[in-house]
Amino acid sequence: MDKDDAILSDELNHASIIDGCRLSKAKVIAYKHSDIADLRAKAILAKESGLYKKIMVITDGVFSMDGDIAKLPEIVEVAEELDLITYVDDAHGSGVLGAGVGTVKHFGLSDKIDFQMGTLSKALGVIGGYVAGKKDLIDWLKVRSRPFLFSTASTPGDVAACITAIDILSNSTELQKRLWENGNYLKEGLKALGFDIGASQTPITPCIIGEEKQTQEFSRKLYENGVYAKAIIFPTVRKGMGRVRNMPTAAHTREMLDKALVIYKKVGLEMKIL
Ligand SMILES: *Cc1c(COP(=O)(O)O)cnc(C)c1O
């Protein structure tokens, strides 16, 4: 995308998407979070203005602060109707959804999304990232993507670790199963205690506290009692929507999660959040 183009971007997209859009010099048009009617209206306006050569829609696959999943089937429908390029940043979907392949696969849309990008640093546990798309697009990126061209390649050790992680992911769904079980267990437990866990559909489990200072204090008290879950506050999320973000993993045991829930209850009562 360049200065003659437009990018429709979900208002809750990750900071790296926002920065990437800015670097492209394209006109960035934000649409309301997962609001397909707003996306369609803005796409029609952009198209009918005749101002742009190409128009792209870009979204997180799984939104990093809330854990909800992008409405990819509807986004693809709008994209087909209005001839938009589609780009999914699947940093939080890779290894988690679609038998590990990600959000696009989860919805069976592998041949409908132009670009899928993901990281190897989250569920895969190493470092690096990937872009998947049609061969022409990938060839073009290899000669035009400045961050790719002008930075050092991954080390052999990191590459070996990535290959092994992908092998593990491809050969068994056991870790994913455990991840989802742990995520669901933690969510049910927090909900039962009376916490607000927002709109999460994935193991990312926000615990929404609200006011910024109180959120930070809550996170600090959790840590003092043995739970590490970071506070996320304005400007990363909206004012008054501060939350402690929990990242349950396949490595957590039931005992650890039970202990965490006891601590959540204790701190929640102490701070009169519950
Ligand atoms: C974490 C994240 C990234 C960055 O991934 P790195 O591997 O840390 O560079 C990009 N996009 C989204 C949506 C993320 O959550």
PDB file of C-alpha atoms and ligand atoms in Angstrom:
ATOM      1  CA  MET A   1       0.000   0.000   0.000  1.00  0.00           C
ATOM      2  CA  ASP A   2       1.244   3.518  -0.675  1.00  0.00           C
ATOM      3  CA  LYS A   3       0.113   7.134  -0.762  1.00  0.00           C
ATOM      4  CA  ASP A   4      -2.431   6.474  -3.515  1.00  0.00           C
ATOM      5  CA  ASP A   5      -4.202   3.794  -1.480  1.00  0.00           C
ATOM      6  CA  ALA A   6      -6.517   3.507   1.507  1.00  0.00           C
ATOM      7  CA  ILE A   7      -6.509   1.102   4.441  1.00  0.00           C
ATOM      8  CA  LEU A   8      -9.615   0.311   6.464  1.00  0.00           C
ATOM      9  CA  SER A   9      -8.385  -0.554   9.934  1.00  0.00           C
ATOM     10  CA  ASP A  10     -10.328  -1.883  12.952  1.00  0.00           C
ATOM     11  CA  GLU A  11     -10.148   0.741  15.703  1.00  0.00           C
ATOM     12  CA  LEU A  12      -8.815  -1.853  18.186  1.00  0.00           C
ATOM     13  CA  ASN A  13      -6.032  -3.116  15.924  1.00  0.00           C
ATOM     14  CA  HIS A  14      -2.650  -3.762  17.523  1.00  0.00           C
ATOM     15  CA  ALA A  15      -0.136  -0.885  17.784  1.00  0.00           C
ATOM     16  CA  SER A  16       2.181  -2.541  15.243  1.00  0.00           C
ATOM     17  CA  ILE A  17      -0.639  -2.544  12.651  1.00  0.00           C
ATOM     18  CA  ILE A  18      -1.286   1.121  13.331  1.00  0.00           C
ATOM     19  CA  ASP A  19       2.413   1.938  12.905  1.00  0.00           C
ATOM     20  CA  GLY A  20       2.636  -0.185   9.745  1.00  0.00           C
ATOM     21  CA  CYS A  21      -0.355   1.611   8.243  1.00  0.00           C
ATOM     22  CA  ARG A  22       1.222   4.983   9.027  1.00  0.00           C
ATOM     23  CA  LEU A  23       4.536   3.934   7.454  1.00  0.00           C
ATOM     24  CA  SER A  24       2.765   2.890   4.257  1.00  0.00           C
ATOM     25  CA  LYS A  25       1.624   6.532   3.695  1.00  0.00           C
ATOM     26  CA  ALA A  26      -1.796   5.262   2.654  1.00  0.00           C
ATOM     27  CA  LYS A  27      -4.926   7.035   3.900  1.00  0.00           C
ATOM     28  CA  VAL A  28      -5.951   5.196   7.091  1.00  0.00           C
ATOM     29  CA  ILE A  29      -9.680   4.942   7.743  1.00  0.00           C
ATOM     30  CA  ALA A  30     -10.566   3.430  11.124  1.00  0.00           C
ATOM     31  CA  TYR A  31     -13.828   1.523  11.445  1.00  0.00           C
ATOM     32  CA  LYS A  32     -15.677   0.717  14.669  1.00  0.00           C
ATOM     33  CA  HIS A  33     -14.483  -2.424  16.390  1.00  0.00           C
ATOM     34  CA  SER A  34     -15.791  -5.517  14.554  1.00  0.00           C
ATOM     35  CA  ASP A  35     -18.669  -3.389  13.229  1.00  0.00           C
ATOM     36  CA  ILE A  36     -19.307  -4.819   9.771  1.00  0.00           C
ATOM     37  CA  ALA A  37     -21.966  -2.219   8.863  1.00  0.00           C
ATOM     38  CA  ASP A  38     -19.478   0.562   9.631  1.00  0.00           C
ATOM     39  CA  LEU A  39     -16.762  -1.234   7.651  1.00  0.00           C
ATOM     40  CA  ARG A  40     -19.060  -1.628   4.655  1.00  0.00           C
ATOM     41  CA  ALA A  41     -20.248   2.010   4.784  1.00  0.00           C
ATOM     42  CA  LYS A  42     -16.673   3.321   4.968  1.00  0.00           C
ATOM     43  CA  ALA A  43     -15.471   0.966   2.235  1.00  0.00           C
ATOM     44  CA  ILE A  44     -18.267   2.163  -0.064  1.00  0.00           C
ATOM     45  CA  LEU A  45     -17.420   5.813   0.648  1.00  0.00           C
ATOM     46  CA  ALA A  46     -13.726   5.192  -0.021  1.00  0.00           C
ATOM     47  CA  LYS A  47     -14.475   3.324  -3.243  1.00  0.00           C
ATOM     48  CA  GLU A  48     -16.991   5.833  -4.547  1.00  0.00           C
ATOM     49  CA  SER A  49     -14.702   8.789  -3.776  1.00  0.00           C
ATOM     50  CA  GLY A  50     -12.440   7.585  -6.603  1.00  0.00           C
ATOM     51  CA  LEU A  51      -9.481   8.867  -4.580  1.00  0.00           C
ATOM     52  CA  TYR A  52      -7.713   5.549  -4.074  1.00  0.00           C
ATOM     53  CA  LYS A  53      -6.052   3.044  -6.375  1.00  0.00           C
ATOM     54  CA  LYS A  54      -6.271   0.113  -3.980  1.00  0.00           C
ATOM     55  CA  ILE A  55      -8.211  -0.387  -0.759  1.00  0.00           C
ATOM     56  CA  MET A  56      -7.254  -2.869   1.932  1.00  0.00           C
ATOM     57  CA  VAL A  57      -8.997  -4.033   5.074  1.00  0.00           C
ATOM     58  CA  ILE A  58      -6.691  -4.990   7.928  1.00  0.00           C
ATOM     59  CA  THR A  59      -7.528  -6.674  11.220  1.00  0.00           C
ATOM     60  CA  ASP A  60      -6.144  -8.627  14.121  1.00  0.00           C
ATOM     61  CA  GLY A  61      -7.281 -12.286  13.934  1.00  0.00           C
ATOM     62  CA  VAL A  62      -7.626 -12.355  17.716  1.00  0.00           C
ATOM     63  CA  PHE A  63      -7.704  -8.972  19.443  1.00  0.00           C
ATOM     64  CA  SER A  64      -4.825  -8.833  21.870  1.00  0.00           C
ATOM     65  CA  MET A  65      -6.385  -6.864  24.725  1.00  0.00           C
ATOM     66  CA  ASP A  66      -9.866  -8.428  24.777  1.00  0.00           C
ATOM     67  CA  GLY A  67      -9.361 -11.913  23.327  1.00  0.00           C
ATOM     68  CA  ASP A  68     -12.294 -11.666  20.917  1.00  0.00           C
ATOM     69  CA  ILE A  69     -12.065 -13.108  17.385  1.00  0.00           C
ATOM     70  CA  ALA A  70     -12.385 -10.959  14.240  1.00  0.00           C
ATOM     71  CA  LYS A  71     -15.540 -11.572  12.198  1.00  0.00           C
ATOM     72  CA  LEU A  72     -13.537 -12.821   9.228  1.00  0.00           C
ATOM     73  CA  PRO A  73     -16.414 -14.437   7.277  1.00  0.00           C
ATOM     74  CA  GLU A  74     -18.295 -11.111   7.220  1.00  0.00           C
ATOM     75  CA  ILE A  75     -15.124  -9.144   6.481  1.00  0.00           C
ATOM     76  CA  VAL A  76     -14.409 -11.440   3.517  1.00  0.00           C
ATOM     77  CA  GLU A  77     -17.977 -10.917   2.277  1.00  0.00           C
ATOM     78  CA  VAL A  78     -17.502  -7.131   2.278  1.00  0.00           C
ATOM     79  CA  ALA A  79     -14.063  -7.524   0.686  1.00  0.00           C
ATOM     80  CA  GLU A  80     -15.458  -9.666  -2.146  1.00  0.00           C
ATOM     81  CA  GLU A  81     -18.354  -7.299  -2.696  1.00  0.00           C
ATOM     82  CA  LEU A  82     -16.142  -4.195  -2.844  1.00  0.00           C
ATOM     83  CA  ASP A  83     -12.889  -5.669  -4.157  1.00  0.00           C
ATOM     84  CA  LEU A  84     -10.788  -5.019  -1.058  1.00  0.00           C
ATOM     85  CA  ILE A  85      -7.392  -6.561  -0.317  1.00  0.00           C
ATOM     86  CA  THR A  86      -7.550  -8.528   2.962  1.00  0.00           C
ATOM     87  CA  TYR A  87      -4.837  -8.692   5.610  1.00  0.00           C
ATOM     88  CA  VAL A  88      -5.026 -10.571   8.919  1.00  0.00           C
ATOM     89  CA  ASP A  89      -2.431 -10.132  11.661  1.00  0.00           C
ATOM     90  CA  ASP A  90      -2.762 -13.407  13.491  1.00  0.00           C
ATOM     91  CA  ALA A  91      -0.184 -12.978  16.249  1.00  0.00           C
ATOM     92  CA  HIS A  92      -2.633 -14.259  18.862  1.00  0.00           C
ATOM     93  CA  GLY A  93      -4.381 -16.828  16.653  1.00  0.00           C
ATOM     94  CA  SER A  94      -1.297 -18.738  15.488  1.00  0.00           C
ATOM     95  CA  GLY A  95      -0.877 -21.911  17.531  1.00  0.00           C
ATOM     96  CA  VAL A  96      -4.219 -21.350  19.231  1.00  0.00           C
ATOM     97  CA  LEU A  97      -7.055 -21.496  16.676  1.00  0.00           C
ATOM     98  CA  GLY A  98      -7.672 -23.632  13.575  1.00  0.00           C
ATOM     99  CA  ALA A  99      -5.689 -26.646  14.863  1.00  0.00           C
ATOM    100  CA  GLY A 100      -2.754 -24.304  15.374  1.00  0.00           C
ATOM    101  CA  VAL A 101      -2.763 -22.775  11.895  1.00  0.00           C
ATOM    102  CA  GLY A 102      -4.695 -19.739  13.047  1.00  0.00           C
ATOM    103  CA  THR A 103      -7.868 -17.706  12.750  1.00  0.00           C
ATOM    104  CA  VAL A 104      -8.066 -17.803   8.945  1.00  0.00           C
ATOM    105  CA  LYS A 105      -8.005 -21.617   8.958  1.00  0.00           C
ATOM    106  CA  HIS A 106     -10.434 -21.657  11.899  1.00  0.00           C
ATOM    107  CA  PHE A 107     -12.997 -20.050   9.575  1.00  0.00           C
ATOM    108  CA  GLY A 108     -11.947 -22.103   6.517  1.00  0.00           C
ATOM    109  CA  LEU A 109     -10.916 -18.952   4.642  1.00  0.00           C
ATOM    110  CA  SER A 110      -7.347 -19.851   3.675  1.00  0.00           C
ATOM    111  CA  ASP A 111      -7.923 -19.104  -0.014  1.00  0.00           C
ATOM    112  CA  LYS A 112      -9.860 -15.882   0.653  1.00  0.00           C
ATOM    113  CA  ILE A 113      -7.373 -13.869   2.703  1.00  0.00           C
ATOM    114  CA  ASP A 114      -4.589 -12.167   0.721  1.00  0.00           C
ATOM    115  CA  PHE A 115      -2.128 -11.795   3.582  1.00  0.00           C
ATOM    116  CA  GLN A 116      -1.844 -13.693   6.821  1.00  0.00           C
ATOM    117  CA  MET A 117       0.888 -12.545   9.128  1.00  0.00           C
ATOM    118  CA  GLY A 118       1.831 -14.137  12.402  1.00  0.00           C
ATOM    119  CA  THR A 119       4.479 -14.164  15.063  1.00  0.00           C
ATOM    120  CA  LEU A 120       6.662 -17.056  16.163  1.00  0.00           C
ATOM    121  CA  SER A 121       7.163 -15.378  19.532  1.00  0.00           C
ATOM    122  CA  LYS A 122       3.846 -16.055  21.244  1.00  0.00           C
ATOM    123  CA  ALA A 123       2.238 -19.514  21.151  1.00  0.00           C
ATOM    124  CA  LEU A 124       5.300 -20.841  19.295  1.00  0.00           C
ATOM    125  CA  GLY A 125       7.514 -19.601  22.071  1.00  0.00           C
ATOM    126  CA  VAL A 126      10.542 -18.564  20.027  1.00  0.00           C
ATOM    127  CA  ILE A 127      11.123 -15.345  18.059  1.00  0.00           C
ATOM    128  CA  GLY A 128      10.471 -14.122  14.544  1.00  0.00           C
ATOM    129  CA  GLY A 129       7.411 -14.037  12.374  1.00  0.00           C
ATOM    130  CA  TYR A 130       5.963 -14.962   9.016  1.00  0.00           C
ATOM    131  CA  VAL A 131       3.816 -13.644   6.194  1.00  0.00           C
ATOM    132  CA  ALA A 132       1.698 -16.070   4.156  1.00  0.00           C
ATOM    133  CA  GLY A 133       0.025 -15.206   0.876  1.00  0.00           C
ATOM    134  CA  LYS A 134       0.092 -15.791  -2.864  1.00  0.00           C
ATOM    135  CA  LYS A 135       3.533 -16.470  -4.310  1.00  0.00           C
ATOM    136  CA  ASP A 136       3.597 -13.201  -6.288  1.00  0.00           C
ATOM    137  CA  LEU A 137       2.903 -11.201  -3.161  1.00  0.00           C
ATOM    138  CA  ILE A 138       5.563 -13.024  -1.186  1.00  0.00           C
ATOM    139  CA  ASP A 139       8.146 -12.589  -3.992  1.00  0.00           C
ATOM    140  CA  TRP A 140       7.295  -8.893  -4.109  1.00  0.00           C
ATOM    141  CA  LEU A 141       7.681  -8.562  -0.329  1.00  0.00           C
ATOM    142  CA  LYS A 142      11.092 -10.234  -0.457  1.00  0.00           C
ATOM    143  CA  VAL A 143      12.422  -7.442  -2.639  1.00  0.00           C
ATOM    144  CA  ARG A 144      10.375  -4.536  -1.284  1.00  0.00           C
ATOM    145  CA  SER A 145       9.884  -5.055   2.442  1.00  0.00           C
ATOM    146  CA  ARG A 146      12.467  -2.758   4.022  1.00  0.00           C
ATOM    147  CA  PRO A 147      12.341  -4.168   7.566  1.00  0.00           C
ATOM    148  CA  PHE A 148      12.875  -7.642   6.096  1.00  0.00           C
ATOM    149  CA  LEU A 149      15.622  -6.605   3.667  1.00  0.00           C
ATOM    150  CA  PHE A 150      17.607  -4.410   6.016  1.00  0.00           C
ATOM    151  CA  SER A 151      17.636  -6.350   9.242  1.00  0.00           C
ATOM    152  CA  THR A 152      19.580  -9.386  10.376  1.00  0.00           C
ATOM    153  CA  ALA A 153      18.154 -12.835   9.678  1.00  0.00           C
ATOM    154  CA  SER A 154      17.085 -15.158  12.506  1.00  0.00           C
ATOM    155  CA  THR A 155      19.890 -17.128  14.136  1.00  0.00           C
ATOM    156  CA  PRO A 156      20.218 -20.853  13.273  1.00  0.00           C
ATOM    157  CA  GLY A 157      19.322 -21.734  16.867  1.00  0.00           C
ATOM    158  CA  ASP A 158      16.099 -19.720  16.713  1.00  0.00           C
ATOM    159  CA  VAL A 159      15.200 -21.269  13.359  1.00  0.00           C
ATOM    160  CA  ALA A 160      15.771 -24.775  14.718  1.00  0.00           C
ATOM    161  CA  ALA A 161      13.585 -23.963  17.740  1.00  0.00           C
ATOM    162  CA  CYS A 162      10.844 -22.598  15.434  1.00  0.00           C
ATOM    163  CA  ILE A 163      10.942 -25.724  13.246  1.00  0.00           C
ATOM    164  CA  THR A 164      10.671 -27.927  16.338  1.00  0.00           C
ATOM    165  CA  ALA A 165       7.798 -25.845  17.724  1.00  0.00           C
ATOM    166  CA  ILE A 166       5.949 -26.143  14.396  1.00  0.00           C
ATOM    167  CA  ASP A 167       6.617 -29.904  14.346  1.00  0.00           C
ATOM    168  CA  ILE A 168       5.171 -30.258  17.842  1.00  0.00           C
ATOM    169  CA  LEU A 169       2.173 -28.157  16.822  1.00  0.00           C
ATOM    170  CA  SER A 170       1.601 -30.151  13.609  1.00  0.00           C
ATOM    171  CA  ASN A 171       1.906 -33.580  15.215  1.00  0.00           C
ATOM    172  CA  SER A 172      -0.369 -33.221  18.195  1.00  0.00           C
ATOM    173  CA  THR A 173      -3.262 -31.105  19.386  1.00  0.00           C
ATOM    174  CA  GLU A 174      -2.619 -32.028  23.009  1.00  0.00           C
ATOM    175  CA  LEU A 175      -1.048 -28.711  23.997  1.00  0.00           C
ATOM    176  CA  GLN A 176      -3.811 -26.728  22.296  1.00  0.00           C
ATOM    177  CA  LYS A 177      -6.426 -28.846  24.030  1.00  0.00           C
ATOM    178  CA  ARG A 178      -4.820 -28.198  27.385  1.00  0.00           C
ATOM    179  CA  LEU A 179      -4.474 -24.473  26.611  1.00  0.00           C
ATOM    180  CA  TRP A 180      -8.200 -24.161  25.865  1.00  0.00           C
ATOM    181  CA  GLU A 181      -9.138 -26.257  28.913  1.00  0.00           C
ATOM    182  CA  ASN A 182      -6.962 -24.063  31.114  1.00  0.00           C
ATOM    183  CA  GLY A 183      -8.308 -20.876  29.547  1.00  0.00           C
ATOM    184  CA  ASN A 184     -11.911 -21.976  29.980  1.00  0.00           C
ATOM    185  CA  TYR A 185     -11.278 -23.122  33.546  1.00  0.00           C
ATOM    186  CA  LEU A 186      -9.729 -19.793  34.535  1.00  0.00           C
ATOM    187  CA  LYS A 187     -12.495 -17.831  32.822  1.00  0.00           C
ATOM    188  CA  GLU A 188     -15.283 -19.821  34.468  1.00  0.00           C
ATOM    189  CA  GLY A 189     -13.551 -19.438  37.835  1.00  0.00           C
ATOM    190  CA  LEU A 190     -13.126 -15.670  37.506  1.00  0.00           C
ATOM    191  CA  LYS A 191     -16.705 -15.275  36.286  1.00  0.00           C
ATOM    192  CA  ALA A 192     -18.030 -17.356  39.169  1.00  0.00           C
ATOM    193  CA  LEU A 193     -16.155 -15.078  41.588  1.00  0.00           C
ATOM    194  CA  GLY A 194     -17.944 -12.107  40.026  1.00  0.00           C
ATOM    195  CA  PHE A 195     -15.155 -10.591  37.905  1.00  0.00           C
ATOM    196  CA  ASP A 196     -15.883  -8.988  34.526  1.00  0.00           C
ATOM    197  CA  ILE A 197     -13.913 -10.861  31.872  1.00  0.00           C
ATOM    198  CA  GLY A 198     -15.270  -8.875  28.941  1.00  0.00           C
ATOM    199  CA  ALA A 199     -15.896 -10.390  25.521  1.00  0.00           C
ATOM    200  CA  SER A 200     -13.046 -12.905  25.297  1.00  0.00           C
ATOM    201  CA  GLN A 201     -13.564 -15.938  23.036  1.00  0.00           C
ATOM    202  CA  THR A 202     -10.006 -17.258  23.431  1.00  0.00           C
ATOM    203  CA  PRO A 203      -7.605 -18.102  26.279  1.00  0.00           C
ATOM    204  CA  ILE A 204      -6.637 -14.400  26.549  1.00  0.00           C
ATOM    205  CA  THR A 205      -8.532 -13.528  29.725  1.00  0.00           C
ATOM    206  CA  PRO A 206      -8.903  -9.878  30.649  1.00  0.00           C
ATOM    207  CA  CYS A 207     -10.202  -9.103  34.101  1.00  0.00           C
ATOM    208  CA  ILE A 208     -11.684  -5.649  33.727  1.00  0.00           C
ATOM    209  CA  ILE A 209     -11.245  -3.443  36.785  1.00  0.00           C
ATOM    210  CA  GLY A 210     -11.889  -0.011  35.253  1.00  0.00           C
ATOM    211  CA  GLU A 211     -10.092   2.913  36.872  1.00  0.00           C
ATOM    212  CA  GLU A 212      -6.380   3.128  35.995  1.00  0.00           C
ATOM    213  CA  LYS A 213      -4.795   3.480  39.467  1.00  0.00           C
ATOM    214  CA  GLN A 214      -7.022   0.786  40.924  1.00  0.00           C
ATOM    215  CA  THR A 215      -6.136  -1.569  38.066  1.00  0.00           C
ATOM    216  CA  GLN A 216      -2.408  -1.100  38.682  1.00  0.00           C
ATOM    217  CA  GLU A 217      -2.894  -1.561  42.417  1.00  0.00           C
ATOM    218  CA  PHE A 218      -4.888  -4.732  41.773  1.00  0.00           C
ATOM    219  CA  SER A 219      -2.130  -6.147  39.570  1.00  0.00           C
ATOM    220  CA  ARG A 220       0.521  -5.251  42.166  1.00  0.00           C
ATOM    221  CA  LYS A 221      -1.428  -6.952  44.979  1.00  0.00           C
ATOM    222  CA  LEU A 222      -1.952 -10.059  42.825  1.00  0.00           C
ATOM    223  CA  TYR A 223       1.805 -10.187  42.264  1.00  0.00           C
ATOM    224  CA  GLU A 224       2.577  -9.808  45.982  1.00  0.00           C
ATOM    225  CA  ASN A 225       0.288 -12.777  46.594  1.00  0.00           C
ATOM    226  CA  GLY A 226       1.800 -14.929  43.838  1.00  0.00           C
ATOM    227  CA  VAL A 227      -0.061 -14.185  40.581  1.00  0.00           C
ATOM    228  CA  TYR A 228       1.742 -12.420  37.747  1.00  0.00           C
ATOM    229  CA  ALA A 229      -0.791 -10.710  35.493  1.00  0.00           C
ATOM    230  CA  LYS A 230       0.024  -7.294  34.129  1.00  0.00           C
ATOM    231  CA  ALA A 231      -2.187  -4.238  34.272  1.00  0.00           C
ATOM    232  CA  ILE A 232      -3.154  -2.794  30.908  1.00  0.00           C
ATOM    233  CA  ILE A 233      -4.478   0.744  31.081  1.00  0.00           C
ATOM    234  CA  PHE A 234      -5.011   3.898  29.019  1.00  0.00           C
ATOM    235  CA  PRO A 235      -3.689   4.641  26.395  1.00  0.00           C
ATOM    236  CA  THR A 236      -3.283   0.941  25.489  1.00  0.00           C
ATOM    237  CA  VAL A 237      -7.010   0.504  26.166  1.00  0.00           C
ATOM    238  CA  ARG A 238      -9.794   3.079  26.541  1.00  0.00           C
ATOM    239  CA  LYS A 239      -9.931   5.272  29.653  1.00  0.00           C
ATOM    240  CA  GLY A 240     -11.901   3.594  32.421  1.00  0.00           C
ATOM    241  CA  MET A 241     -11.398   0.175  30.800  1.00  0.00           C
ATOM    242  CA  GLY A 242      -8.227  -0.812  32.692  1.00  0.00           C
ATOM    243  CA  ARG A 243      -7.783  -4.520  33.026  1.00  0.00           C
ATOM    244  CA  VAL A 244      -5.429  -7.171  34.293  1.00  0.00           C
ATOM    245  CA  ARG A 245      -4.654  -9.456  31.381  1.00  0.00           C
ATOM    246  CA  ASN A 246      -4.253 -13.141  32.143  1.00  0.00           C
ATOM    247  CA  MET A 247      -2.437 -15.413  29.733  1.00  0.00           C
ATOM    248  CA  PRO A 248      -3.163 -18.990  30.785  1.00  0.00           C
ATOM    249  CA  THR A 249      -0.903 -21.470  28.982  1.00  0.00           C
ATOM    250  CA  ALA A 250      -0.750 -25.221  28.371  1.00  0.00           C
ATOM    251  CA  ALA A 251       1.977 -25.361  31.017  1.00  0.00           C
ATOM    252  CA  HIS A 252      -0.306 -24.269  33.857  1.00  0.00           C
ATOM    253  CA  THR A 253      -1.597 -27.054  36.097  1.00  0.00           C
ATOM    254  CA  ARG A 254      -5.059 -27.217  37.641  1.00  0.00           C
ATOM    255  CA  GLU A 255      -3.430 -26.595  41.053  1.00  0.00           C
ATOM    256  CA  MET A 256      -1.801 -23.388  39.808  1.00  0.00           C
ATOM    257  CA  LEU A 257      -5.092 -22.125  38.388  1.00  0.00           C
ATOM    258  CA  ASP A 258      -6.937 -22.977  41.611  1.00  0.00           C
ATOM    259  CA  LYS A 259      -4.300 -21.121  43.584  1.00  0.00           C
ATOM    260  CA  ALA A 260      -4.628 -18.134  41.253  1.00  0.00           C
ATOM    261  CA  LEU A 261      -8.406 -18.095  41.759  1.00  0.00           C
ATOM    262  CA  VAL A 262      -8.001 -18.131  45.560  1.00  0.00           C
ATOM    263  CA  ILE A 263      -5.626 -15.167  45.280  1.00  0.00           C
ATOM    264  CA  TYR A 264      -7.978 -13.313  42.917  1.00  0.00           C
ATOM    265  CA  LYS A 265     -10.769 -13.763  45.429  1.00  0.00           C
ATOM    266  CA  LYS A 266      -8.629 -12.580  48.347  1.00  0.00           C
ATOM    267  CA  VAL A 267      -7.354  -9.463  46.562  1.00  0.00           C
ATOM    268  CA  GLY A 268     -10.769  -8.742  45.040  1.00  0.00           C
ATOM    269  CA  LEU A 269     -12.386  -8.772  48.487  1.00  0.00           C
ATOM    270  CA  GLU A 270      -9.550  -6.795  50.110  1.00  0.00           C
ATOM    271  CA  MET A 271      -9.870  -4.065  47.492  1.00  0.00           C
ATOM    272  CA  LYS A 272     -13.681  -4.193  47.586  1.00  0.00           C
ATOM    273  CA  ILE A 273     -13.831  -5.007  43.878  1.00  0.00           C
ATOM    274  CA  LEU A 274     -15.951  -8.075  44.642  1.00  0.00           C
TER     275      LEU A 274
HETATM  276  C1  LIG B   1       2.735  -9.236  19.629  1.00  0.00           C
HETATM  277  C2  LIG B   1       2.108  -8.805  18.372  1.00  0.00           C
HETATM  278  C3  LIG B   1       2.897  -8.484  17.272  1.00  0.00           C
HETATM  279  C4  LIG B   1       4.406  -8.447  17.346  1.00  0.00           C
HETATM  280  O1  LIG B   1       4.968  -9.695  17.362  1.00  0.00           O
HETATM  281  P1  LIG B   1       6.516  -9.798  17.661  1.00  0.00           P
HETATM  282  O2  LIG B   1       6.855 -11.185  17.306  1.00  0.00           O
HETATM  283  O3  LIG B   1       6.671  -9.495  19.134  1.00  0.00           O
HETATM  284  O4  LIG B   1       7.195  -8.780  16.831  1.00  0.00           O
HETATM  285  C5  LIG B   1       2.280  -8.131  16.097  1.00  0.00           C
HETATM  286  N1  LIG B   1       0.945  -8.099  15.986  1.00  0.00           N
HETATM  287  C6  LIG B   1       0.142  -8.393  17.019  1.00  0.00           C
HETATM  288  C7  LIG B   1      -1.334  -8.351  16.842  1.00  0.00           C
HETATM  289  C8  LIG B   1       0.695  -8.758  18.248  1.00  0.00           C
HETATM  290  O5  LIG B   1      -0.100  -9.041  19.282  1.00  0.00           O
END
